[in-house]
Amino acid sequence: MRPSVIDDFGMPVSSYPLYRTESKVSDFEMTRACPGGAPSSYDAACGDWVVNTAQPSSPPYNTTNANARFMPLIDDDVYPNIGDRLSDAGISWAWYAGGWDQVNSDPSKVPQFQFHHQPFLYFEDYAPGTPGRAHLRDSEEFVAAAKAGALPTVSFVKPYASENEHPGYASEPLGSANLVELVRAVVEGGSAGNTLVVVTYDEFGGQWDHVSPPTGDAWGPGTRIPAMVIGRSLTRSGVDHTRYDTTSILATIERSFGLEPLGTRDASVNDLAAAVAAGGR
């Protein structure tokens, strides 16, 4: 894979309204080579790291973009993921994606399906023909299983693009309606009594945050993002001021089931126990 060349602010090719790349850059799979001598103004961006949108090389593929770049499949034995940890422990789980069944049968019916939003497609153990593939399901199955009280122990749900509330291309009303449908399927269904719902986002829906991120490592924390913890057994609403990041969800799963952490961050980050306590359980 080829290295990107980023500008002086650490940005690759961008044409967003509030930031347009002016200098000569190259938007490839990897970050730029580390400069020699004194550290650059954006030293954290240098090195062999995948940036931006590198597509998974396991089908279903992105066949509509002639410039799409594909990552080699990751060896789960070397770099395990949370699905691997759950499977090894005999814990049932599934990743539910909006449009999954259709993209595997007739991709033309789901033109906004986002292949790069399916994390398990990047790993060898979830390629077609592997046992792990059975964990990849359609989000309609999640709704049916939640209503019937037949959810696996751990579920991940990724809405279809037009329903994921991403600024710029998604519909906020469609996204909100989809979220309400998913949550109601749980809290009004047969799985409600022992299910904790965590709703969060990968971006915060704006362009600026008036609170500076705390000191972290090369990858964050970044700007704040919303998160909600929902459960029928929680007795009150509340706001929890504990510091979390997205790996707090991993930590919650790992500590709930005695799983080995995947890395240094989820090993040390706060899990969501304090947020659950804020709900009065």
mmCIF file with all atom_site columns, C-alpha atoms in Angstrom, residues 31-186:
data_model
loop_
_atom_site.group_PDB
_atom_site.id
_atom_site.type_symbol
_atom_site.label_atom_id
_atom_site.label_alt_id
_atom_site.label_comp_id
_atom_site.label_asym_id
_atom_site.label_entity_id
_atom_site.label_seq_id
_atom_site.pdbx_PDB_ins_code
_atom_site.Cartn_x
_atom_site.Cartn_y
_atom_site.Cartn_z
_atom_site.occupancy
_atom_site.B_iso_or_equiv
_atom_site.pdbx_formal_charge
_atom_site.auth_seq_id
_atom_site.auth_comp_id
_atom_site.auth_asym_id
_atom_site.auth_atom_id
_atom_site.pdbx_PDB_model_num
ATOM 1   C CA . THR A 1 31  ? 0.084   7.908   6.388  1.00 0.00 ? 31  THR A CA 1
ATOM 2   C CA . ARG A 1 32  ? 3.193   9.718   5.236  1.00 0.00 ? 32  ARG A CA 1
ATOM 3   C CA . ALA A 1 33  ? 6.672   8.490   6.058  1.00 0.00 ? 33  ALA A CA 1
ATOM 4   C CA . CYS A 1 34  ? 8.094   9.892   9.275  1.00 0.00 ? 34  CYS A CA 1
ATOM 5   C CA . PRO A 1 35  ? 10.280  12.931  8.607  1.00 0.00 ? 35  PRO A CA 1
ATOM 6   C CA . GLY A 1 36  ? 13.927  12.889  9.596  1.00 0.00 ? 36  GLY A CA 1
ATOM 7   C CA . GLY A 1 37  ? 15.386  15.223  12.161 1.00 0.00 ? 37  GLY A CA 1
ATOM 8   C CA . ALA A 1 38  ? 13.178  17.350  14.375 1.00 0.00 ? 38  ALA A CA 1
ATOM 9   C CA . PRO A 1 39  ? 9.567   16.262  14.913 1.00 0.00 ? 39  PRO A CA 1
ATOM 10  C CA . SER A 1 40  ? 7.053   17.779  12.521 1.00 0.00 ? 40  SER A CA 1
ATOM 11  C CA . SER A 1 41  ? 4.079   19.886  13.581 1.00 0.00 ? 41  SER A CA 1
ATOM 12  C CA . TYR A 1 42  ? 1.885   16.795  13.175 1.00 0.00 ? 42  TYR A CA 1
ATOM 13  C CA . ASP A 1 43  ? 4.241   14.023  14.143 1.00 0.00 ? 43  ASP A CA 1
ATOM 14  C CA . ALA A 1 44  ? 1.445   11.718  15.330 1.00 0.00 ? 44  ALA A CA 1
ATOM 15  C CA . ALA A 1 45  ? 0.306   11.258  11.744 1.00 0.00 ? 45  ALA A CA 1
ATOM 16  C CA . CYS A 1 46  ? 3.539   9.797   10.446 1.00 0.00 ? 46  CYS A CA 1
ATOM 17  C CA . GLY A 1 47  ? 4.203   6.092   10.168 1.00 0.00 ? 47  GLY A CA 1
ATOM 18  C CA . ASP A 1 48  ? 2.541   2.964   8.822  1.00 0.00 ? 48  ASP A CA 1
ATOM 19  C CA . TRP A 1 49  ? -1.076  3.611   9.789  1.00 0.00 ? 49  TRP A CA 1
ATOM 20  C CA . VAL A 1 50  ? -4.138  3.152   7.625  1.00 0.00 ? 50  VAL A CA 1
ATOM 21  C CA . VAL A 1 51  ? -6.059  6.397   7.186  1.00 0.00 ? 51  VAL A CA 1
ATOM 22  C CA . ASN A 1 52  ? -9.337  7.446   5.610  1.00 0.00 ? 52  ASN A CA 1
ATOM 23  C CA . THR A 1 53  ? -11.326 4.862   3.704  1.00 0.00 ? 53  THR A CA 1
ATOM 24  C CA . ALA A 1 54  ? -9.502  1.629   2.932  1.00 0.00 ? 54  ALA A CA 1
ATOM 25  C CA . GLN A 1 55  ? -12.069 -0.960  1.878  1.00 0.00 ? 55  GLN A CA 1
ATOM 26  C CA . PRO A 1 56  ? -12.214 -4.521  3.221  1.00 0.00 ? 56  PRO A CA 1
ATOM 27  C CA . SER A 1 57  ? -11.066 -7.131  0.735  1.00 0.00 ? 57  SER A CA 1
ATOM 28  C CA . SER A 1 58  ? -13.639 -9.710  1.836  1.00 0.00 ? 58  SER A CA 1
ATOM 29  C CA . PRO A 1 59  ? -16.929 -9.666  -0.075 1.00 0.00 ? 59  PRO A CA 1
ATOM 30  C CA . PRO A 1 60  ? -19.313 -7.993  -0.412 1.00 0.00 ? 60  PRO A CA 1
ATOM 31  C CA . TYR A 1 61  ? -16.989 -5.583  -2.224 1.00 0.00 ? 61  TYR A CA 1
ATOM 32  C CA . ASN A 1 62  ? -17.215 -1.953  -3.157 1.00 0.00 ? 62  ASN A CA 1
ATOM 33  C CA . THR A 1 63  ? -17.587 -2.344  -6.920 1.00 0.00 ? 63  THR A CA 1
ATOM 34  C CA . THR A 1 64  ? -18.892 1.146   -7.648 1.00 0.00 ? 64  THR A CA 1
ATOM 35  C CA . ASN A 1 65  ? -15.725 3.134   -6.928 1.00 0.00 ? 65  ASN A CA 1
ATOM 36  C CA . ALA A 1 66  ? -12.920 2.648   -9.437 1.00 0.00 ? 66  ALA A CA 1
ATOM 37  C CA . ASN A 1 67  ? -10.495 4.338   -7.016 1.00 0.00 ? 67  ASN A CA 1
ATOM 38  C CA . ALA A 1 68  ? -11.371 2.147   -4.035 1.00 0.00 ? 68  ALA A CA 1
ATOM 39  C CA . ARG A 1 69  ? -8.386  0.844   -2.070 1.00 0.00 ? 69  ARG A CA 1
ATOM 40  C CA . PHE A 1 70  ? -8.545  -2.552  -0.381 1.00 0.00 ? 70  PHE A CA 1
ATOM 41  C CA . MET A 1 71  ? -6.808  -3.787  2.762  1.00 0.00 ? 71  MET A CA 1
ATOM 42  C CA . PRO A 1 72  ? -5.407  -7.308  2.959  1.00 0.00 ? 72  PRO A CA 1
ATOM 43  C CA . LEU A 1 73  ? -7.378  -9.486  5.372  1.00 0.00 ? 73  LEU A CA 1
ATOM 44  C CA . ILE A 1 74  ? -6.191  -9.308  8.976  1.00 0.00 ? 74  ILE A CA 1
ATOM 45  C CA . ASP A 1 75  ? -5.004  -12.487 10.690 1.00 0.00 ? 75  ASP A CA 1
ATOM 46  C CA . ASP A 1 76  ? -7.259  -12.952 13.739 1.00 0.00 ? 76  ASP A CA 1
ATOM 47  C CA . ASP A 1 77  ? -4.602  -15.061 15.466 1.00 0.00 ? 77  ASP A CA 1
ATOM 48  C CA . VAL A 1 78  ? -2.271  -12.063 15.442 1.00 0.00 ? 78  VAL A CA 1
ATOM 49  C CA . TYR A 1 79  ? -4.806  -9.255  15.853 1.00 0.00 ? 79  TYR A CA 1
ATOM 50  C CA . PRO A 1 80  ? -7.989  -10.626 17.458 1.00 0.00 ? 80  PRO A CA 1
ATOM 51  C CA . ASN A 1 81  ? -11.178 -8.569  17.662 1.00 0.00 ? 81  ASN A CA 1
ATOM 52  C CA . ILE A 1 82  ? -14.029 -8.534  20.189 1.00 0.00 ? 82  ILE A CA 1
ATOM 53  C CA . GLY A 1 83  ? -15.955 -11.107 18.151 1.00 0.00 ? 83  GLY A CA 1
ATOM 54  C CA . ASP A 1 84  ? -13.035 -13.504 18.413 1.00 0.00 ? 84  ASP A CA 1
ATOM 55  C CA . ARG A 1 85  ? -12.873 -12.987 22.175 1.00 0.00 ? 85  ARG A CA 1
ATOM 56  C CA . LEU A 1 86  ? -16.596 -13.695 22.547 1.00 0.00 ? 86  LEU A CA 1
ATOM 57  C CA . SER A 1 87  ? -16.487 -16.777 20.321 1.00 0.00 ? 87  SER A CA 1
ATOM 58  C CA . ASP A 1 88  ? -13.478 -18.207 22.146 1.00 0.00 ? 88  ASP A CA 1
ATOM 59  C CA . ALA A 1 89  ? -15.379 -17.845 25.420 1.00 0.00 ? 89  ALA A CA 1
ATOM 60  C CA . GLY A 1 90  ? -18.485 -19.533 24.020 1.00 0.00 ? 90  GLY A CA 1
ATOM 61  C CA . ILE A 1 91  ? -20.569 -16.347 24.273 1.00 0.00 ? 91  ILE A CA 1
ATOM 62  C CA . SER A 1 92  ? -23.222 -15.836 21.597 1.00 0.00 ? 92  SER A CA 1
ATOM 63  C CA . TRP A 1 93  ? -23.017 -12.624 19.572 1.00 0.00 ? 93  TRP A CA 1
ATOM 64  C CA . ALA A 1 94  ? -23.874 -11.093 16.220 1.00 0.00 ? 94  ALA A CA 1
ATOM 65  C CA . TRP A 1 95  ? -23.142 -8.021  14.114 1.00 0.00 ? 95  TRP A CA 1
ATOM 66  C CA . TYR A 1 96  ? -26.358 -6.728  12.526 1.00 0.00 ? 96  TYR A CA 1
ATOM 67  C CA . ALA A 1 97  ? -26.071 -4.397  9.519  1.00 0.00 ? 97  ALA A CA 1
ATOM 68  C CA . GLY A 1 98  ? -28.786 -2.534  7.678  1.00 0.00 ? 98  GLY A CA 1
ATOM 69  C CA . GLY A 1 99  ? -29.012 -3.826  4.101  1.00 0.00 ? 99  GLY A CA 1
ATOM 70  C CA . TRP A 1 100 ? -26.789 -6.863  4.716  1.00 0.00 ? 100 TRP A CA 1
ATOM 71  C CA . ASP A 1 101 ? -29.038 -9.447  3.087  1.00 0.00 ? 101 ASP A CA 1
ATOM 72  C CA . GLN A 1 102 ? -29.724 -7.241  0.072  1.00 0.00 ? 102 GLN A CA 1
ATOM 73  C CA . VAL A 1 103 ? -26.107 -6.294  -0.556 1.00 0.00 ? 103 VAL A CA 1
ATOM 74  C CA . ASN A 1 104 ? -25.237 -9.982  -0.661 1.00 0.00 ? 104 ASN A CA 1
ATOM 75  C CA . SER A 1 105 ? -28.039 -10.794 -3.108 1.00 0.00 ? 105 SER A CA 1
ATOM 76  C CA . ASP A 1 106 ? -28.589 -7.644  -5.201 1.00 0.00 ? 106 ASP A CA 1
ATOM 77  C CA . PRO A 1 107 ? -26.246 -4.720  -4.373 1.00 0.00 ? 107 PRO A CA 1
ATOM 78  C CA . SER A 1 108 ? -28.154 -2.410  -6.729 1.00 0.00 ? 108 SER A CA 1
ATOM 79  C CA . LYS A 1 109 ? -30.998 -2.316  -4.190 1.00 0.00 ? 109 LYS A CA 1
ATOM 80  C CA . VAL A 1 110 ? -28.781 -0.824  -1.485 1.00 0.00 ? 110 VAL A CA 1
ATOM 81  C CA . PRO A 1 111 ? -26.616 1.778   -3.258 1.00 0.00 ? 111 PRO A CA 1
ATOM 82  C CA . GLN A 1 112 ? -25.708 3.447   0.040  1.00 0.00 ? 112 GLN A CA 1
ATOM 83  C CA . PHE A 1 113 ? -24.427 0.310   1.736  1.00 0.00 ? 113 PHE A CA 1
ATOM 84  C CA . GLN A 1 114 ? -21.136 1.181   3.427  1.00 0.00 ? 114 GLN A CA 1
ATOM 85  C CA . PHE A 1 115 ? -18.715 -1.718  3.128  1.00 0.00 ? 115 PHE A CA 1
ATOM 86  C CA . HIS A 1 116 ? -16.067 0.065   5.196  1.00 0.00 ? 116 HIS A CA 1
ATOM 87  C CA . HIS A 1 117 ? -18.493 0.352   8.131  1.00 0.00 ? 117 HIS A CA 1
ATOM 88  C CA . GLN A 1 118 ? -18.492 -3.435  8.572  1.00 0.00 ? 118 GLN A CA 1
ATOM 89  C CA . PRO A 1 119 ? -15.473 -4.038  10.831 1.00 0.00 ? 119 PRO A CA 1
ATOM 90  C CA . PHE A 1 120 ? -15.495 -7.822  10.748 1.00 0.00 ? 120 PHE A CA 1
ATOM 91  C CA . LEU A 1 121 ? -15.110 -7.847  6.949  1.00 0.00 ? 121 LEU A CA 1
ATOM 92  C CA . TYR A 1 122 ? -11.496 -6.810  7.501  1.00 0.00 ? 122 TYR A CA 1
ATOM 93  C CA . PHE A 1 123 ? -10.655 -10.087 9.278  1.00 0.00 ? 123 PHE A CA 1
ATOM 94  C CA . GLU A 1 124 ? -9.874  -13.534 7.884  1.00 0.00 ? 124 GLU A CA 1
ATOM 95  C CA . ASP A 1 125 ? -12.186 -15.356 10.288 1.00 0.00 ? 125 ASP A CA 1
ATOM 96  C CA . TYR A 1 126 ? -15.319 -13.704 8.824  1.00 0.00 ? 126 TYR A CA 1
ATOM 97  C CA . ALA A 1 127 ? -14.694 -14.271 5.130  1.00 0.00 ? 127 ALA A CA 1
ATOM 98  C CA . PRO A 1 128 ? -17.265 -16.270 3.115  1.00 0.00 ? 128 PRO A CA 1
ATOM 99  C CA . GLY A 1 129 ? -17.119 -19.972 3.937  1.00 0.00 ? 129 GLY A CA 1
ATOM 100 C CA . THR A 1 130 ? -15.743 -19.499 7.446  1.00 0.00 ? 130 THR A CA 1
ATOM 101 C CA . PRO A 1 131 ? -17.676 -20.342 10.637 1.00 0.00 ? 131 PRO A CA 1
ATOM 102 C CA . GLY A 1 132 ? -17.372 -16.714 11.706 1.00 0.00 ? 132 GLY A CA 1
ATOM 103 C CA . ARG A 1 133 ? -19.459 -15.558 8.769  1.00 0.00 ? 133 ARG A CA 1
ATOM 104 C CA . ALA A 1 134 ? -22.595 -16.762 10.546 1.00 0.00 ? 134 ALA A CA 1
ATOM 105 C CA . HIS A 1 135 ? -22.183 -13.910 13.042 1.00 0.00 ? 135 HIS A CA 1
ATOM 106 C CA . LEU A 1 136 ? -22.817 -11.309 10.311 1.00 0.00 ? 136 LEU A CA 1
ATOM 107 C CA . ARG A 1 137 ? -26.577 -10.714 10.038 1.00 0.00 ? 137 ARG A CA 1
ATOM 108 C CA . ASP A 1 138 ? -29.165 -8.292  8.728  1.00 0.00 ? 138 ASP A CA 1
ATOM 109 C CA . SER A 1 139 ? -30.589 -5.649  11.062 1.00 0.00 ? 139 SER A CA 1
ATOM 110 C CA . GLU A 1 140 ? -34.118 -6.909  10.407 1.00 0.00 ? 140 GLU A CA 1
ATOM 111 C CA . GLU A 1 141 ? -33.064 -10.090 12.208 1.00 0.00 ? 141 GLU A CA 1
ATOM 112 C CA . PHE A 1 142 ? -32.116 -8.004  15.228 1.00 0.00 ? 142 PHE A CA 1
ATOM 113 C CA . VAL A 1 143 ? -35.575 -6.453  15.449 1.00 0.00 ? 143 VAL A CA 1
ATOM 114 C CA . ALA A 1 144 ? -37.269 -9.834  15.179 1.00 0.00 ? 144 ALA A CA 1
ATOM 115 C CA . ALA A 1 145 ? -34.948 -11.455 17.729 1.00 0.00 ? 145 ALA A CA 1
ATOM 116 C CA . ALA A 1 146 ? -35.356 -8.581  20.205 1.00 0.00 ? 146 ALA A CA 1
ATOM 117 C CA . LYS A 1 147 ? -39.136 -8.734  20.037 1.00 0.00 ? 147 LYS A CA 1
ATOM 118 C CA . ALA A 1 148 ? -39.063 -12.505 20.486 1.00 0.00 ? 148 ALA A CA 1
ATOM 119 C CA . GLY A 1 149 ? -36.586 -12.442 23.355 1.00 0.00 ? 149 GLY A CA 1
ATOM 120 C CA . ALA A 1 150 ? -34.092 -14.384 21.263 1.00 0.00 ? 150 ALA A CA 1
ATOM 121 C CA . LEU A 1 151 ? -31.166 -11.977 21.050 1.00 0.00 ? 151 LEU A CA 1
ATOM 122 C CA . PRO A 1 152 ? -27.631 -13.329 21.408 1.00 0.00 ? 152 PRO A CA 1
ATOM 123 C CA . THR A 1 153 ? -25.766 -12.308 24.530 1.00 0.00 ? 153 THR A CA 1
ATOM 124 C CA . VAL A 1 154 ? -23.999 -9.444  22.732 1.00 0.00 ? 154 VAL A CA 1
ATOM 125 C CA . SER A 1 155 ? -25.379 -7.585  19.706 1.00 0.00 ? 155 SER A CA 1
ATOM 126 C CA . PHE A 1 156 ? -23.913 -4.829  17.569 1.00 0.00 ? 156 PHE A CA 1
ATOM 127 C CA . VAL A 1 157 ? -26.202 -2.893  15.218 1.00 0.00 ? 157 VAL A CA 1
ATOM 128 C CA . LYS A 1 158 ? -25.026 -0.706  12.327 1.00 0.00 ? 158 LYS A CA 1
ATOM 129 C CA . PRO A 1 159 ? -27.870 1.110   10.520 1.00 0.00 ? 159 PRO A CA 1
ATOM 130 C CA . TYR A 1 160 ? -28.023 1.553   6.757  1.00 0.00 ? 160 TYR A CA 1
ATOM 131 C CA . ALA A 1 161 ? -26.346 4.764   5.552  1.00 0.00 ? 161 ALA A CA 1
ATOM 132 C CA . SER A 1 162 ? -29.496 6.859   5.121  1.00 0.00 ? 162 SER A CA 1
ATOM 133 C CA . GLU A 1 163 ? -30.480 5.941   8.708  1.00 0.00 ? 163 GLU A CA 1
ATOM 134 C CA . ASN A 1 164 ? -27.180 6.346   10.534 1.00 0.00 ? 164 ASN A CA 1
ATOM 135 C CA . GLU A 1 165 ? -27.553 10.098  11.246 1.00 0.00 ? 165 GLU A CA 1
ATOM 136 C CA . HIS A 1 166 ? -24.175 10.916  9.703  1.00 0.00 ? 166 HIS A CA 1
ATOM 137 C CA . PRO A 1 167 ? -24.017 14.631  8.805  1.00 0.00 ? 167 PRO A CA 1
ATOM 138 C CA . GLY A 1 168 ? -23.866 15.298  5.088  1.00 0.00 ? 168 GLY A CA 1
ATOM 139 C CA . TYR A 1 169 ? -25.663 12.343  3.538  1.00 0.00 ? 169 TYR A CA 1
ATOM 140 C CA . ALA A 1 170 ? -28.063 10.768  6.044  1.00 0.00 ? 170 ALA A CA 1
ATOM 141 C CA . SER A 1 171 ? -31.594 11.724  7.003  1.00 0.00 ? 171 SER A CA 1
ATOM 142 C CA . GLU A 1 172 ? -32.017 12.821  10.614 1.00 0.00 ? 172 GLU A CA 1
ATOM 143 C CA . PRO A 1 173 ? -35.747 11.952  10.709 1.00 0.00 ? 173 PRO A CA 1
ATOM 144 C CA . LEU A 1 174 ? -35.113 8.519   9.160  1.00 0.00 ? 174 LEU A CA 1
ATOM 145 C CA . GLY A 1 175 ? -32.229 7.937   11.561 1.00 0.00 ? 175 GLY A CA 1
ATOM 146 C CA . SER A 1 176 ? -34.245 8.931   14.607 1.00 0.00 ? 176 SER A CA 1
ATOM 147 C CA . ALA A 1 177 ? -37.155 6.733   13.536 1.00 0.00 ? 177 ALA A CA 1
ATOM 148 C CA . ASN A 1 178 ? -34.816 3.793   12.995 1.00 0.00 ? 178 ASN A CA 1
ATOM 149 C CA . LEU A 1 179 ? -33.210 4.291   16.404 1.00 0.00 ? 179 LEU A CA 1
ATOM 150 C CA . VAL A 1 180 ? -36.616 4.404   18.105 1.00 0.00 ? 180 VAL A CA 1
ATOM 151 C CA . GLU A 1 181 ? -37.600 1.176   16.321 1.00 0.00 ? 181 GLU A CA 1
ATOM 152 C CA . LEU A 1 182 ? -34.433 -0.583  17.467 1.00 0.00 ? 182 LEU A CA 1
ATOM 153 C CA . VAL A 1 183 ? -34.711 0.568   21.086 1.00 0.00 ? 183 VAL A CA 1
ATOM 154 C CA . ARG A 1 184 ? -38.408 -0.232  21.320 1.00 0.00 ? 184 ARG A CA 1
ATOM 155 C CA . ALA A 1 185 ? -37.778 -3.706  19.946 1.00 0.00 ? 185 ALA A CA 1
ATOM 156 C CA . VAL A 1 186 ? -35.542 -4.289  22.958 1.00 0.00 ? 186 VAL A CA 1
#
